mmCIF file of C-alpha atoms in Angstrom:
data_model
loop_
_atom_site.group_PDB
_atom_site.id
_atom_site.type_symbol
_atom_site.label_atom_id
_atom_site.label_comp_id
_atom_site.label_asym_id
_atom_site.label_seq_id
_atom_site.Cartn_x
_atom_site.Cartn_y
_atom_site.Cartn_z
ATOM 1 C CA UNK E 1128 82.318 -8.137 139.622
ATOM 2 C CA UNK E 1129 84.405 -6.231 137.066
ATOM 3 C CA UNK E 1130 81.409 -4.439 135.509
ATOM 4 C CA UNK E 1131 81.745 -1.355 137.678
ATOM 5 C CA UNK E 1132 85.473 -1.119 136.939
ATOM 6 C CA UNK E 1133 84.659 -0.876 133.237
ATOM 7 C CA UNK E 1134 82.316 2.078 133.889
ATOM 8 C CA UNK E 1135 84.877 3.875 136.026
ATOM 9 C CA UNK E 1136 87.488 3.360 133.310
ATOM 10 C CA UNK E 1137 85.137 4.756 130.639
ATOM 11 C CA UNK E 1138 84.324 7.763 132.820
ATOM 12 C CA UNK E 1139 87.991 8.692 133.253
ATOM 13 C CA UNK E 1140 88.597 8.071 129.572
ATOM 14 C CA UNK E 1141 85.880 10.622 128.730
ATOM 15 C CA UNK E 1142 87.092 13.341 131.147
ATOM 16 C CA UNK E 1143 89.631 14.969 128.781
ATOM 17 C CA UNK E 1144 86.960 15.348 126.103
ATOM 18 C CA UNK E 1145 84.615 17.021 128.579
ATOM 19 C CA UNK E 1146 87.348 19.520 129.453
ATOM 20 C CA UNK E 1147 87.908 20.333 125.780
ATOM 21 C CA UNK E 1148 84.236 21.066 125.240
ATOM 22 C CA UNK E 1149 84.233 23.397 128.265
ATOM 23 C CA UNK E 1150 87.056 25.432 126.708
ATOM 24 C CA UNK E 1151 85.461 25.545 123.279
ATOM 25 C CA UNK E 1152 85.139 29.034 121.790
ATOM 26 C CA UNK E 1153 81.928 27.867 120.078
ATOM 27 C CA UNK E 1154 80.115 27.771 123.424
ATOM 28 C CA UNK E 1155 79.983 31.580 123.711
ATOM 29 C CA UNK E 1156 81.146 32.959 120.368
ATOM 30 C CA UNK E 1157 80.092 32.591 116.742
ATOM 31 C CA UNK E 1158 82.291 32.203 113.662
ATOM 32 C CA UNK E 1159 81.315 35.724 112.545
ATOM 33 C CA UNK E 1160 84.212 38.204 112.737
ATOM 34 C CA UNK E 1161 83.173 41.699 113.806
ATOM 35 C CA UNK E 1162 85.217 44.889 113.982
ATOM 36 C CA UNK E 1163 84.506 47.777 116.351
ATOM 37 C CA UNK E 1164 86.382 50.906 117.352
ATOM 38 C CA UNK E 1165 86.400 52.403 120.791
ATOM 39 C CA UNK E 1166 88.141 53.305 124.015
ATOM 40 C CA UNK E 1167 89.349 50.688 126.505
ATOM 41 C CA UNK E 1168 88.036 50.875 130.037
ATOM 42 C CA UNK E 1169 87.978 48.509 133.005
ATOM 43 C CA UNK E 1170 90.753 46.034 132.119
ATOM 44 C CA UNK E 1171 90.890 42.896 134.280
ATOM 45 C CA UNK E 1172 94.081 40.849 134.016
ATOM 46 C CA UNK E 1173 92.698 37.915 136.002
ATOM 47 C CA UNK E 1174 92.120 34.187 135.605
ATOM 48 C CA UNK E 1175 90.303 32.223 134.296
ATOM 49 C CA UNK E 1176 89.894 34.781 131.473
ATOM 50 C CA UNK E 1177 91.259 38.277 131.151
ATOM 51 C CA UNK E 1178 88.743 40.813 129.895
ATOM 52 C CA UNK E 1179 88.104 44.467 129.295
ATOM 53 C CA UNK E 1180 85.220 46.730 128.424
ATOM 54 C CA UNK E 1181 85.411 48.637 125.149
ATOM 55 C CA UNK E 1182 83.301 51.796 124.977
ATOM 56 C CA UNK E 1183 81.997 52.021 121.402
ATOM 57 C CA UNK E 1184 79.886 54.672 119.684
ATOM 58 C CA UNK E 1185 77.243 52.852 117.627
ATOM 59 C CA UNK E 1186 75.713 53.958 114.310
ATOM 60 C CA UNK E 1187 73.011 55.927 116.153
ATOM 61 C CA UNK E 1188 75.719 57.941 117.929
ATOM 62 C CA UNK E 1189 75.034 56.300 121.296
ATOM 63 C CA UNK E 1190 77.761 54.927 123.532
ATOM 64 C CA UNK E 1191 77.585 51.229 124.326
ATOM 65 C CA UNK E 1192 79.899 48.915 126.214
ATOM 66 C CA UNK E 1193 81.296 45.731 124.663
ATOM 67 C CA UNK E 1194 82.695 43.013 126.910
ATOM 68 C CA UNK E 1195 85.857 41.589 125.323
ATOM 69 C CA UNK E 1196 87.215 38.247 126.540
ATOM 70 C CA UNK E 1197 90.824 37.102 126.204
ATOM 71 C CA UNK E 1198 92.779 34.028 127.219
ATOM 72 C CA UNK E 1199 93.858 33.393 130.792
ATOM 73 C CA UNK E 1200 96.699 35.611 131.997
ATOM 74 C CA UNK E 1201 99.081 32.638 132.247
ATOM 75 C CA UNK E 1202 98.382 31.705 128.611
ATOM 76 C CA UNK E 1203 98.939 35.315 127.543
ATOM 77 C CA UNK E 1204 102.282 35.384 129.383
ATOM 78 C CA UNK E 1205 103.368 32.163 127.690
ATOM 79 C CA UNK E 1206 102.659 33.689 124.283
ATOM 80 C CA UNK E 1207 104.609 36.894 125.122
ATOM 81 C CA UNK E 1208 101.479 39.039 125.001
ATOM 82 C CA UNK E 1209 102.194 42.772 125.248
ATOM 83 C CA UNK E 1210 100.204 43.711 128.371
ATOM 84 C CA UNK E 1211 101.539 47.278 128.313
ATOM 85 C CA UNK E 1212 100.016 47.938 124.883
ATOM 86 C CA UNK E 1213 96.433 47.743 126.151
ATOM 87 C CA UNK E 1214 95.727 50.364 128.801
ATOM 88 C CA UNK E 1215 92.638 52.078 130.155
ATOM 89 C CA UNK E 1216 91.766 55.037 127.947
ATOM 90 C CA UNK E 1217 93.558 53.735 124.838
ATOM 91 C CA UNK E 1218 91.669 53.974 121.544
ATOM 92 C CA UNK E 1219 91.755 50.791 119.458
ATOM 93 C CA UNK E 1220 90.175 49.106 116.466
ATOM 94 C CA UNK E 1221 89.285 45.577 117.545
ATOM 95 C CA UNK E 1222 88.393 42.513 115.478
ATOM 96 C CA UNK E 1223 87.238 39.228 116.926
ATOM 97 C CA UNK E 1224 84.522 36.612 117.067
ATOM 98 C CA UNK E 1225 81.064 37.968 117.760
ATOM 99 C CA UNK E 1226 79.522 36.762 120.998
ATOM 100 C CA UNK E 1227 76.271 34.891 121.330
ATOM 101 C CA UNK E 1228 75.246 37.479 123.936
ATOM 102 C CA UNK E 1229 74.764 41.047 122.718
ATOM 103 C CA UNK E 1230 77.853 43.296 122.752
ATOM 104 C CA UNK E 1231 80.322 40.551 123.620
ATOM 105 C CA UNK E 1232 83.276 39.394 121.592
ATOM 106 C CA UNK E 1233 86.328 37.162 121.705
ATOM 107 C CA UNK E 1234 89.567 39.120 121.323
ATOM 108 C CA UNK E 1235 91.192 38.568 117.952
ATOM 109 C CA UNK E 1236 93.335 41.481 116.844
ATOM 110 C CA UNK E 1237 93.662 45.012 118.174
ATOM 111 C CA UNK E 1238 95.056 47.818 116.047
ATOM 112 C CA UNK E 1239 96.421 50.610 118.231
ATOM 113 C CA UNK E 1240 96.274 54.296 117.288
ATOM 114 C CA UNK E 1241 99.909 54.120 116.088
ATOM 115 C CA UNK E 1242 99.076 51.191 113.757
ATOM 116 C CA UNK E 1243 100.617 48.465 115.944
ATOM 117 C CA UNK E 1244 98.811 45.117 115.734
ATOM 118 C CA UNK E 1245 98.299 43.118 118.943
ATOM 119 C CA UNK E 1246 97.129 39.484 118.970
ATOM 120 C CA UNK E 1247 97.010 36.855 121.696
ATOM 121 C CA UNK E 1248 98.608 34.142 119.653
ATOM 122 C CA UNK E 1249 98.437 33.398 115.914
ATOM 123 C CA UNK E 1250 97.029 29.927 116.608
ATOM 124 C CA UNK E 1251 93.937 31.307 118.337
ATOM 125 C CA UNK E 1252 93.007 33.961 115.783
ATOM 126 C CA UNK E 1253 92.900 33.201 112.110
ATOM 127 C CA UNK E 1254 90.804 35.324 109.786
ATOM 128 C CA UNK E 1255 90.058 32.339 107.543
ATOM 129 C CA UNK E 1256 88.335 30.275 110.283
#
């Protein structure tokens, strides 16, 4: 009689762990830190993840687009992220975790043309990880 209650209890006990795995950076990004330079275009300050396209000139001199993913807008607001610093057309040097898919990366640190450093939150980007 109480057997099914045990299974329901175990299911709800496991739910938080399933949510953590869904939000894992390891699902889409490697531990490898890459650095690229380019011009920002097509910024999307939306949930569940903000993103922008970075137009980069590769070693062959060809332009290629990199999709850069950030935290959700609400999480960026909570960490006092400087939204005004990243604008369409701005040139930046960007470091972050390389994506599993080609030309994708997880935002880590952006260095603006004036030398200003922009990060989402120190907890989410550590060079030693």
